[in-house]
Coordinates of C-alpha atoms and ligand atoms in Angstrom, one line a residue:
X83 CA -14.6 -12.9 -39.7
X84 CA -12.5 -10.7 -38.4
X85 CA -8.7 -11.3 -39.1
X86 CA -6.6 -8.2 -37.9
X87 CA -4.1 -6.8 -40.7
X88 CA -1.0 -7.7 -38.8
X89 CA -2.0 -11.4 -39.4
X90 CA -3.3 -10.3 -43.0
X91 CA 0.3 -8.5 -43.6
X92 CA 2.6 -11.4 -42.6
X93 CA 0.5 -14.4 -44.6
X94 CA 1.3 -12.0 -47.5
X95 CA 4.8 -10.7 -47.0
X96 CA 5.1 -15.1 -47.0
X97 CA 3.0 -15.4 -50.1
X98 CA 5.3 -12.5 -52.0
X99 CA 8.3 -14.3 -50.9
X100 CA 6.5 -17.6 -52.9
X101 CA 5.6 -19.9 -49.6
X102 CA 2.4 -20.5 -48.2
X103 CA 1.0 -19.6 -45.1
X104 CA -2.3 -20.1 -43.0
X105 CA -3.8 -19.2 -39.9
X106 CA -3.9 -22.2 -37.8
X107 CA -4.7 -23.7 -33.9
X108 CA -6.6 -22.7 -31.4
X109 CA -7.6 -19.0 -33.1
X110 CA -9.6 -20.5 -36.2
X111 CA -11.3 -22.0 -33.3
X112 CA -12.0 -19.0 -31.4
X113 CA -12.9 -17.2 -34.9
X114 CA -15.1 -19.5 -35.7
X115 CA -17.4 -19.6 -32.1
X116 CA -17.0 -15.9 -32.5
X117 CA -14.4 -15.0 -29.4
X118 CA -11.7 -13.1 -29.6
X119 CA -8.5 -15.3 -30.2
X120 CA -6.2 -14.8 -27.8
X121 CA -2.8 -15.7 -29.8
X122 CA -2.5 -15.7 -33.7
X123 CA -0.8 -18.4 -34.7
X124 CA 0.3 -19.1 -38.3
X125 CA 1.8 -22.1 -40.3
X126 CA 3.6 -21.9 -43.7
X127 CA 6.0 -23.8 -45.7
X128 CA 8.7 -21.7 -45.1
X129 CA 11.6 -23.0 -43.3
X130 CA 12.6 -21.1 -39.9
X131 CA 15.9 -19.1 -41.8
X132 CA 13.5 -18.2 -44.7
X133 CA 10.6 -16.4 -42.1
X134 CA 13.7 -15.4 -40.1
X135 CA 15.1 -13.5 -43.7
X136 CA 11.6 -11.9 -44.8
X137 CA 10.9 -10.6 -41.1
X138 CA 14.2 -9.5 -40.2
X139 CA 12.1 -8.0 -36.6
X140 CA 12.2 -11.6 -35.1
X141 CA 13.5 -14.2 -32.7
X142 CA 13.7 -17.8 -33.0
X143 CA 14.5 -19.6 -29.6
X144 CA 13.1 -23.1 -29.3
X145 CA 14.0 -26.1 -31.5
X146 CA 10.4 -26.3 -33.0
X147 CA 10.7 -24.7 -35.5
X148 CA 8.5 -21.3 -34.5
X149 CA 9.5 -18.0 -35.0
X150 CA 8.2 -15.1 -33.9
X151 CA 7.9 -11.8 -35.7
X152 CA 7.3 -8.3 -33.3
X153 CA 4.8 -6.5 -35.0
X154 CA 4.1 -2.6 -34.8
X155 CA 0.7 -3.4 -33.0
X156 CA -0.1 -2.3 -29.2
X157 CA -2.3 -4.6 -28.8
X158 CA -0.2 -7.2 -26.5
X159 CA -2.0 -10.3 -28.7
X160 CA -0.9 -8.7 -31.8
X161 CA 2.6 -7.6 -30.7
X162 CA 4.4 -11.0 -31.5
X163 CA 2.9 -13.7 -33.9
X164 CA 4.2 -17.0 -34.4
X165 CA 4.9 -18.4 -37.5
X166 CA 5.8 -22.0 -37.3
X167 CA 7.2 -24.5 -40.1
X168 CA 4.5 -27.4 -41.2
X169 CA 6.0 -30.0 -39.1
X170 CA 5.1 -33.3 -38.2
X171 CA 6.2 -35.6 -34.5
X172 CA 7.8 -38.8 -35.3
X173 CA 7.5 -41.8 -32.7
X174 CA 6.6 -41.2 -29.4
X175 CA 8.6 -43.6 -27.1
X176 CA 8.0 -41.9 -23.8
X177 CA 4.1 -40.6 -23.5
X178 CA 5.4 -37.1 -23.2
X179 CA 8.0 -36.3 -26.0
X180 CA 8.4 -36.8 -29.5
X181 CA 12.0 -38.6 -30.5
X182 CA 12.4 -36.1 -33.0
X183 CA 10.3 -33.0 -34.5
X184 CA 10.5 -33.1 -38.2
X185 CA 9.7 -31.1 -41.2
X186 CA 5.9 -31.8 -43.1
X187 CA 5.3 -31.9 -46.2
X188 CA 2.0 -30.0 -47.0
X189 CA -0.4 -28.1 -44.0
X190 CA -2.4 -31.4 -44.1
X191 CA 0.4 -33.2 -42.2
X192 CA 0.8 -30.4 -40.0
X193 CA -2.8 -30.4 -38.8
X194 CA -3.1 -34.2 -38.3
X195 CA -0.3 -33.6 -35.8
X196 CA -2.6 -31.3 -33.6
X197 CA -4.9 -32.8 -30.7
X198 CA -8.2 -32.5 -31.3
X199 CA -10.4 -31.7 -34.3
X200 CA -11.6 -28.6 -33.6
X201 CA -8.1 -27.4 -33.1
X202 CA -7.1 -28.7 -36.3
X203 CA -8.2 -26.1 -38.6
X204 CA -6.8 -23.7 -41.0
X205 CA -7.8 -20.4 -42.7
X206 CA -6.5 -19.8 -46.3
X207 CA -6.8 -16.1 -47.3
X208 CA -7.5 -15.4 -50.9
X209 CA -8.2 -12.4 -52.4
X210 CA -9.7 -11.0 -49.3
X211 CA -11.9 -14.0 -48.9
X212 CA -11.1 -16.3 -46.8
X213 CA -11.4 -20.1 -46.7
X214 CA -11.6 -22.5 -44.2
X215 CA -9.4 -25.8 -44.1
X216 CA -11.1 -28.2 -42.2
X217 CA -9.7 -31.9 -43.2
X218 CA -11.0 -33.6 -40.0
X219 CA -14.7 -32.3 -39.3
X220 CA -13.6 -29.7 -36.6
X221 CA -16.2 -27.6 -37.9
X222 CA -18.8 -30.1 -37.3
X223 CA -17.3 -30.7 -33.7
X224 CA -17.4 -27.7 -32.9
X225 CA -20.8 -26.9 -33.9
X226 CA -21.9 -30.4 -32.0
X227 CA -19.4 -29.1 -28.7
X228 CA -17.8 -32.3 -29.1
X229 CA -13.9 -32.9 -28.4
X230 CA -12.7 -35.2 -30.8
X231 CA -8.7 -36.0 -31.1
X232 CA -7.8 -36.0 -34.9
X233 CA -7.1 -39.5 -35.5
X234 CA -7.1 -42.7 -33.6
X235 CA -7.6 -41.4 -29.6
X236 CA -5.4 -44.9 -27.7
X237 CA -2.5 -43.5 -30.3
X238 CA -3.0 -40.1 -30.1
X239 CA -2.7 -39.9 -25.8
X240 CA 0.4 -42.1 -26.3
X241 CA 2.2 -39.7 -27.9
X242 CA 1.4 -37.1 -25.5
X243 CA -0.8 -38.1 -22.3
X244 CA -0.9 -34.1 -21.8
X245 CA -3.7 -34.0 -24.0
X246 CA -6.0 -36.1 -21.7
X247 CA -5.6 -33.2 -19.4
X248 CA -6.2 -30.8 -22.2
X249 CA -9.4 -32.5 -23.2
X250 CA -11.0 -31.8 -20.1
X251 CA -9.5 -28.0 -20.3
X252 CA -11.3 -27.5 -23.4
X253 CA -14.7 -29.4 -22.1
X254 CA -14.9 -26.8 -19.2
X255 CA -13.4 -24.0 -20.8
X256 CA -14.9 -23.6 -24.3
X257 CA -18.2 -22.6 -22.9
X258 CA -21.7 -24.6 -21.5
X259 CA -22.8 -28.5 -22.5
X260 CA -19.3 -29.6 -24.1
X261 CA -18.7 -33.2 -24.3
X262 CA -15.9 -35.2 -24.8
X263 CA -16.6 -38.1 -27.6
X264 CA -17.2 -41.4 -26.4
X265 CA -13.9 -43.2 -28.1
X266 CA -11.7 -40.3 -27.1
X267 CA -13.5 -40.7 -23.3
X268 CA -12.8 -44.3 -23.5
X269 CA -9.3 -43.9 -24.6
X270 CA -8.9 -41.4 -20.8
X271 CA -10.2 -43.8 -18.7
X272 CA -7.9 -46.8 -20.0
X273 CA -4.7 -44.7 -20.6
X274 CA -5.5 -41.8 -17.4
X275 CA -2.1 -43.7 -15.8
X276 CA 0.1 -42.0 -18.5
X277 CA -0.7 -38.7 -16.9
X278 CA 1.8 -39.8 -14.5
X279 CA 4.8 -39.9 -17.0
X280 CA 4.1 -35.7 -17.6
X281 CA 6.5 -33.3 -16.4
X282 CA 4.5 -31.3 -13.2
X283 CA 4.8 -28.2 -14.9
X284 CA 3.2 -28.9 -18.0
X285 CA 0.0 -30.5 -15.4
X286 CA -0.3 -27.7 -13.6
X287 CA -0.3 -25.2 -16.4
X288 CA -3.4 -27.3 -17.5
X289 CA -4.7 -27.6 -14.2
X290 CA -4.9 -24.1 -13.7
X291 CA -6.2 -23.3 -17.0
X292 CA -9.5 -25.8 -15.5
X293 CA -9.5 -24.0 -12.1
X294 CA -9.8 -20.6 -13.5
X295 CA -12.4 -21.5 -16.0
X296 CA -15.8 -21.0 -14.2
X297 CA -17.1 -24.4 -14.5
X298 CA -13.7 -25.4 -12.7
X299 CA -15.4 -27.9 -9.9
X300 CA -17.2 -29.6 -13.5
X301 CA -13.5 -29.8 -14.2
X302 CA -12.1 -31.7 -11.1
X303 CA -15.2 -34.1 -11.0
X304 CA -14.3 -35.1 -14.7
X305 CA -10.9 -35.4 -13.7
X306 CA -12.1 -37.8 -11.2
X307 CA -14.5 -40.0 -13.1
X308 CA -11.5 -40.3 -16.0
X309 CA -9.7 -41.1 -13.4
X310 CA -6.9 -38.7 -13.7
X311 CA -7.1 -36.9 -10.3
X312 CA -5.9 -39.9 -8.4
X313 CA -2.3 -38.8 -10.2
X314 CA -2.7 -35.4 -9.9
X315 CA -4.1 -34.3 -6.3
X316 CA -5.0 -37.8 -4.8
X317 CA -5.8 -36.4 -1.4
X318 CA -8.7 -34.9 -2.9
X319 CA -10.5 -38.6 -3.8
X320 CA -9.8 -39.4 0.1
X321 CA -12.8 -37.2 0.7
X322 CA -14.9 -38.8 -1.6
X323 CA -18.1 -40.1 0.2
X324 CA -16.3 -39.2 3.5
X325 CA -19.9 -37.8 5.5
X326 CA -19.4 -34.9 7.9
X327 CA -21.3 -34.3 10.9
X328 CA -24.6 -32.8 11.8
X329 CA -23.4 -29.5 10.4
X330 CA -22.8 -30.4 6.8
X331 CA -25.0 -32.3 4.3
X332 CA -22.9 -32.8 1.7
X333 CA -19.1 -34.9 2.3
X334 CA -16.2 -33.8 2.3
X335 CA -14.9 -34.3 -1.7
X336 CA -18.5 -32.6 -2.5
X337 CA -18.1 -30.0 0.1
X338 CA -14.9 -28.9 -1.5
X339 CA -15.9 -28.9 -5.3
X340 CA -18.7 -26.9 -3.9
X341 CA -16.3 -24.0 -2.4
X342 CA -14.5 -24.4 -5.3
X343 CA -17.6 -23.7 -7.8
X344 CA -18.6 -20.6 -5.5
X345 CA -15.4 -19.2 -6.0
X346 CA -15.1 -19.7 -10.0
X347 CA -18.7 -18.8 -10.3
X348 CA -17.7 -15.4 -8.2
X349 CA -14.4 -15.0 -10.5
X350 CA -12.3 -15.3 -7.6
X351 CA -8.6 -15.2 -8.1
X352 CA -6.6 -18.2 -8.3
X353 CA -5.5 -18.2 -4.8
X354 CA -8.7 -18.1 -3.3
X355 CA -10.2 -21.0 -5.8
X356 CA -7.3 -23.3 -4.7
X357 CA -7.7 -22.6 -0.9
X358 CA -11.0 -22.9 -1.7
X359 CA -10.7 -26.6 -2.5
X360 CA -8.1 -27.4 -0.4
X361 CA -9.5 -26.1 2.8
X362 CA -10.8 -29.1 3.9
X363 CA -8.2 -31.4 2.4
X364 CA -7.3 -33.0 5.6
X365 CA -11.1 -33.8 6.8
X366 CA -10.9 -37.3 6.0
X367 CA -7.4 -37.7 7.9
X368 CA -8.3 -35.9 11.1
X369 CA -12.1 -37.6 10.9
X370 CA -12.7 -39.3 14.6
X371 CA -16.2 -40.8 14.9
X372 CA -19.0 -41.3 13.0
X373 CA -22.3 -40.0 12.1
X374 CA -24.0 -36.5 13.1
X375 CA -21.2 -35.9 16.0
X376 CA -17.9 -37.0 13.9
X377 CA -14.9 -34.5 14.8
X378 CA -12.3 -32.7 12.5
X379 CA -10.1 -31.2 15.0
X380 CA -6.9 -29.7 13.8
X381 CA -7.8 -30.4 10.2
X382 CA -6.6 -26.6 9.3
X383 CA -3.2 -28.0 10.9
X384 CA -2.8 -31.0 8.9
X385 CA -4.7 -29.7 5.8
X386 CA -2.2 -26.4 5.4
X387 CA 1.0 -29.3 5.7
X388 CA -1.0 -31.1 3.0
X389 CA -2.0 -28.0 1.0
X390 CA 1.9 -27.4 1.0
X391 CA 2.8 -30.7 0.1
X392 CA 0.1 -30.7 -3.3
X393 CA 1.4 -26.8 -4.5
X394 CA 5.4 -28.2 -4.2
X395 CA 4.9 -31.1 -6.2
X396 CA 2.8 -29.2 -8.6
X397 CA 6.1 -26.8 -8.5
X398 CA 4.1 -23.8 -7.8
X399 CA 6.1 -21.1 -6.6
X400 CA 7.4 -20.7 -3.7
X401 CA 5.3 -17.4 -2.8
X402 CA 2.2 -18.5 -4.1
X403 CA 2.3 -21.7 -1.9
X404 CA 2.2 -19.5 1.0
X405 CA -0.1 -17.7 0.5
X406 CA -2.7 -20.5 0.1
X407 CA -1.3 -22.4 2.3
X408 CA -2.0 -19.2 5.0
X409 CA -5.5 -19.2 3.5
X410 CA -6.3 -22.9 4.4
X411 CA -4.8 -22.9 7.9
X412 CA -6.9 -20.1 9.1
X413 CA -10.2 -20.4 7.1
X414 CA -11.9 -21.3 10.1
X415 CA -11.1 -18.1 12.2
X416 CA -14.1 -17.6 14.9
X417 CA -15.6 -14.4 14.1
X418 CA -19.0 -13.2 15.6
X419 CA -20.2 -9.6 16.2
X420 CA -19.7 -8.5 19.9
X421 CA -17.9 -11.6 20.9
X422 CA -14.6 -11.4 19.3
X423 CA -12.4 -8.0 21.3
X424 CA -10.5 -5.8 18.6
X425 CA -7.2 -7.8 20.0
X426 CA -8.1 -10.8 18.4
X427 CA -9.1 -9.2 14.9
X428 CA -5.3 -7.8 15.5
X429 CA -3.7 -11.2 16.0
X430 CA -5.6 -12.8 12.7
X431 CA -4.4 -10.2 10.7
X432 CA -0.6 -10.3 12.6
X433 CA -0.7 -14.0 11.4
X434 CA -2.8 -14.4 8.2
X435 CA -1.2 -11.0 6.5
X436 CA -2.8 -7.7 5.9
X437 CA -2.4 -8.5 2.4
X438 CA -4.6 -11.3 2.2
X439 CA -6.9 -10.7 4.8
X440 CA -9.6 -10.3 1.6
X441 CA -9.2 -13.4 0.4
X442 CA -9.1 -15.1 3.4
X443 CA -13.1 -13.0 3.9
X444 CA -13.9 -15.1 0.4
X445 CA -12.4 -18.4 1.6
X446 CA -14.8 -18.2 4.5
X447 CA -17.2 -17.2 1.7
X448 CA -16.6 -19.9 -0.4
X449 CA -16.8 -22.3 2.5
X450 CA -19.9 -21.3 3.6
X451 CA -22.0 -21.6 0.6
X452 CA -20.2 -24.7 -0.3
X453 CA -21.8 -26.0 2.8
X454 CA -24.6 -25.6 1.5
X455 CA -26.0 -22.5 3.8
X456 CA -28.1 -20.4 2.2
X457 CA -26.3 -17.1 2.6
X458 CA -22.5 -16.1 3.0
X459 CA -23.3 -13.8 6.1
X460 CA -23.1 -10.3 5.0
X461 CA -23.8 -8.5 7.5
X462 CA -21.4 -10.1 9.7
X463 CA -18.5 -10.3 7.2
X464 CA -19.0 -6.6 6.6
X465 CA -19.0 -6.0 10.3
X466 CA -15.4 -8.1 10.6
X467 CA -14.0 -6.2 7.5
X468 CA -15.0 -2.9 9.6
X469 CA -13.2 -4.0 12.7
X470 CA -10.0 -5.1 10.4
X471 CA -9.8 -1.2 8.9
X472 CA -10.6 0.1 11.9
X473 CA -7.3 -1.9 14.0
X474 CA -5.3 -1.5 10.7
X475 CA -5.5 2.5 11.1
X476 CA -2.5 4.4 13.0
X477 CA -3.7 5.6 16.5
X478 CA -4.4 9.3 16.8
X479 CA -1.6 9.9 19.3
X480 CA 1.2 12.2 20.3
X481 CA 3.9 9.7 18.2
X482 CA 2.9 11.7 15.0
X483 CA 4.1 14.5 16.2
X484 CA 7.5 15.8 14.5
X485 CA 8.5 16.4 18.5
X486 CA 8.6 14.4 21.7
X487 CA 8.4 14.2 25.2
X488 CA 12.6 14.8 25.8
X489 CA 12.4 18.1 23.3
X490 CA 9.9 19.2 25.7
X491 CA 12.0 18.6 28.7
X492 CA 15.3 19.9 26.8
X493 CA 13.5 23.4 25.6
X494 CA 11.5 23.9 29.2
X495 CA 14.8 22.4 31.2
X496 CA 12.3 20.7 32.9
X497 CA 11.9 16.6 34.4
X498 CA 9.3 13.7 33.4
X499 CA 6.2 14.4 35.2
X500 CA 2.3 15.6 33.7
X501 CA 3.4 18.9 32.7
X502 CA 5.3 16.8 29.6
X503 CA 2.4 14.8 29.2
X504 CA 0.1 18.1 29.0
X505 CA 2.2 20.4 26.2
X506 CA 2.2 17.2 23.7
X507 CA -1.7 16.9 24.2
X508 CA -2.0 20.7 23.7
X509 CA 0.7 20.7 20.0
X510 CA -1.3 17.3 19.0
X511 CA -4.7 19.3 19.5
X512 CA -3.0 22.1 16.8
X513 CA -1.8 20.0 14.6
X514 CA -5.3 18.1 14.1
X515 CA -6.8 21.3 13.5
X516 CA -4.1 22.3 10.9
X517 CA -1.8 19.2 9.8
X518 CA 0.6 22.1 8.4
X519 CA 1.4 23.0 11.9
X520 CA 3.4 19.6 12.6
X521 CA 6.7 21.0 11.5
X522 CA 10.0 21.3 14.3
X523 CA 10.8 24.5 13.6
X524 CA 6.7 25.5 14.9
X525 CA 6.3 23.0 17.4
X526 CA 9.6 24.1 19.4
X527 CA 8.7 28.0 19.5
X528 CA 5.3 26.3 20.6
X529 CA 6.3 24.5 23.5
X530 CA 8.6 27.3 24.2
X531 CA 5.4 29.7 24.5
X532 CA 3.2 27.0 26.3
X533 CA 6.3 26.6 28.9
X534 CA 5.6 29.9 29.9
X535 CA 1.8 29.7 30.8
X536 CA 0.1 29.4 34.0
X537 CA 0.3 25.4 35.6
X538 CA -3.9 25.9 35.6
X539 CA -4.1 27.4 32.5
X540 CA -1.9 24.7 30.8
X541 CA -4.0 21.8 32.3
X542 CA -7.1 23.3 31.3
X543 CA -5.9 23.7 27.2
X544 CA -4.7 20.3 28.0
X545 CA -8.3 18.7 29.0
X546 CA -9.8 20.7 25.6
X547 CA -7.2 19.3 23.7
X548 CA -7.9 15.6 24.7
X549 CA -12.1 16.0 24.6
X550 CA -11.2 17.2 20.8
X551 CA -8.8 13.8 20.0
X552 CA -11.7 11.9 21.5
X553 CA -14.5 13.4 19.8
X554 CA -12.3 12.8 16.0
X555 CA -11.6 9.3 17.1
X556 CA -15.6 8.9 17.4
X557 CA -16.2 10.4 13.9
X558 CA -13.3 8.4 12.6
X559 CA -14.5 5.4 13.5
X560 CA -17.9 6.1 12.5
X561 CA -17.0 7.2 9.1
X562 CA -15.1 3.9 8.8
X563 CA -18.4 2.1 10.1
X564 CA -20.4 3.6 7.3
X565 CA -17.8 2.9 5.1
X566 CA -18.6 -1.0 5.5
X567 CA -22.3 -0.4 6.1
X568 CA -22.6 -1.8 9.7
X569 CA -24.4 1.4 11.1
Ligands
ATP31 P1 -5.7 -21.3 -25.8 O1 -6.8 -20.5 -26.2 O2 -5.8 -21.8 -24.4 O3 -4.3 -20.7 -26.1 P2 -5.0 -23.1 -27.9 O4 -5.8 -24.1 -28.7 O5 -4.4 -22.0 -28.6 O6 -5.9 -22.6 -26.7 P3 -2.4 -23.9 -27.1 O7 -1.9 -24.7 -26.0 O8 -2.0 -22.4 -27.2 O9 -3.9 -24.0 -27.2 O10 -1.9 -24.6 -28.4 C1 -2.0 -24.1 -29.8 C2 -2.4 -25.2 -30.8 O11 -1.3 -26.1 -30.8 C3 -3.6 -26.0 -30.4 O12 -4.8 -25.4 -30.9 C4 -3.3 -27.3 -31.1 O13 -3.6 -27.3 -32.4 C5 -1.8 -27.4 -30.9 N1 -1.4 -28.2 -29.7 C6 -1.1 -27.6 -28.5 N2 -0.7 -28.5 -27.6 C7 -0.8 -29.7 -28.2 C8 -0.5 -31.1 -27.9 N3 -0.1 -31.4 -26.6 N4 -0.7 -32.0 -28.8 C9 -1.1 -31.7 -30.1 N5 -1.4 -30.5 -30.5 C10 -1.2 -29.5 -29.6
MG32 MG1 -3.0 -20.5 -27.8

């Protein structure tokens, strides 16, 4: 096992000071199925004023007892620890809050407090050798991939209807064939109501913690058969056995959990996973008809009003909200090679954002497979992603020049007509040969010397000029084509 010396250091400075202290929660787990914790959390006798006396580099902030000590380390997991007091919860009147956080006795207390078994584990280090505290069979559990709350499940969700949620966090999360123990199951299903009585916040940190674990659409369909998701994101049961059309073989709650495993399986980002299964959210609201010629129309309408509606009462922010909700009311932008003019491309990205034009590409992405279709259209995506570069890049034209058309009608006293028209094509030509050349200073003696040519001579440079523009516009752009592999 592999403890890191920061960790090693404090249970010691603790042990000199003549308390006690273990490494406990969710890292002996971690340790133990051989992952690399992500926090370090450690429990001791000590009361908060004592840790905060023997590690005079800390803060204490909350009213749970926890402290945290800043360590030398540059590793950001090992740069603050938490130490927290052996404490206990007394009486849970509300589902979500204990009345009053209290002091334990002995680390035995402090571990029956903790959800499940195999979080409620301690390491004891002793001379180097370390020994692991396992009062409730986590061990066991964990070997099994069974979640297990540590004591009686009915009284355990009571306290804290949170954990419900966190059950089927750690089911999905923890790694392949998990299982949530039948009397802690049982104990969802009749108490899944509860979930209602937890603050948003605290749900949608969960929630997201499912949807970014790859088995996140395992995730929502347990949260469905435990009955929680009808509390959480109702408007996702609405699609449950609501068929589609001729198009689509699976309906519309299967459809999305489909999208939504694509994207998790891909390692998507979070925006792109919730678009993912909220594209379709107002299917079963927008449904006219039945059978293989059912209709959808404006679903993308009413699903990004929805999608908005879900992400405010889940208090996301306000940014992130619209972004997904951009992402849902355009996922079903028409694209097809040949048929769809570069003005259009323009308009999509005017309206969806440059910046999310990507994931948007893996929305449709998502969508598609979720439907079931055997490929995600590569070539055709690829081909769309070329057009969006090539209408994103600046026009080669006369406007990137440091001069314009009135400094040469100031310098050659002269009035609008071709003649204008014909210097600026001639400086542009010089300046794509040598971009150092696009200076005033230059470009003003230029137009000075060009003034004085010949009107043939001048519209002859002029014609080069503009054959040379063309032929880099044609090597851009077919640069940019290989770039995206649609040659
Ligand atoms: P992660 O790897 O996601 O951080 P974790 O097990 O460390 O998983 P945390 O939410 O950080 O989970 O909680 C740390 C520990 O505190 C848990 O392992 C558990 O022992 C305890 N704990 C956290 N939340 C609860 C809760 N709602 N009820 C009881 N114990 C909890
Ligand atoms: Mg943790």
């Amino acid at each position: 096992m592999k403890i890191p010396n920061e960790v090693k250091n404090i249970i010691e400075k603790l042990k000199e000071a003549g308390f006690e202290g273990f490494i406990v929660g969710g890292c002996v787990r971690d340790l133990l199925r051989k992952k690399e914790p992500e926090d370090w959390d450690i429990a001791t006798n000590a009361k908060p004023l004592d840790i905060q006396r023997i590690f005079p580099k800390s803060y204490y902030s909350n009213q749970f007892f926890t402290v945290t000590v800043l360590t030398e380390s540059d590793d950001p997991r090992l740069k603050e620890i938490e130490i927290t007091t052996f404490r206990k919860e007394a009486k849970y009147t509300d589902k979500r809050h204990p009345d009053e956080v209290k002091f334990a006795e002995n680390l035995r207390e402090d571990l029956a407090r903790r959800d499940f078994t195999i979080n409620a584990m301690a390491i004891e280090l002793k001379e180097e050798k370390e020994k692991i505290i396992d009062p409730f069979g986590g061990k066991k559990d964990l070997e099994k991939k069974i979640i297990r709350t540590v004591g009686e499940a009915k009284k355990r969700f009571n306290e804290d209807a949170l954990r419900m949620l966190r059950a089927i966090r750690f089911a999905v999360s923890l790694g392949e064939n998990w299982k949530i123990e039948e009397k802690t199951a049982q104990a969802i299903k009749e108490n899944s109501f509860w979930i209602s009585a937890i603050s948003k916040e605290r749900i949608r940190e969960e929630l997201m913690k499912i949807i970014m674990s790859e088995r996140a659409a395992e995730g929502i369909e347990l949260l469905r058969t435990f009955g929680l998701l009808k509390y959480i994101i109702p408007e996702l049961e609405e699609g449950y056995k609501v068929t589609q059309n001729k198009h689509h073989i699976y309906d519309c709650y299967e459809h999305s959990l489909r999208s939504l495993d694509y994207a998790a399986k891909r390692g998507f980002n979070k925006f792109v996973r919730l678009a993912a299964l909220l594209h379709d959210i107002a299917k079963p609201r927008t449904k006219k008809g039945e059978g293989p010629d059912a209709t959808f129309y404006g679903h993308e309408v009413l699903g990004a009003k929805m999608t908005a509606e879900i992400l405010n009462r889940l208090k996301f922010p306000k940014k992130e909200i619209e972004k997904i909700v951009k992402l849902v009311r355009y996922h079903l932008f028409y694209y097809n090679v040949g048929e769809v003019s570069e003005s259009a491309v323009r308009r999509l990205l005017r309206k969806v954002g440059k910046e999310n034009i990507e994931e948007l590409l893996q929305v449709r992405m998502a969508d598609r497979i979720g439907s079931g279709v055997p490929k995600a259209e590569p070539y055709k995506l690829r081909h769309l992603r070329y057009l969006i570069e090539k209408v994103s890049q600046d026009p080669i034209s006369v406007k990137m020049l440091k001069v314009n058309g009135y400094d040469v009608m100031r310098i050659l006293k002269i009035k609008p007509g071709p003649k204008v028209g014909e210097v600026l094509d001639i400086l542009l030509g010089e300046v794509l040969e040598d971009p150092k050349k696009n200076e005033k200073e230059f470009l003003e003696k230029e137009i000075e010397r060009l003034g004085k040519l010949e009107d043939e001579e001048l519209k002859r440079l002029a014609q080069k000029a503009r054959q040379e523009r063309e032929r880099l516009e044609m090597k851009r752009d077919e640069m940019t084509k290989r770039k995206y592999w649609v040659i």
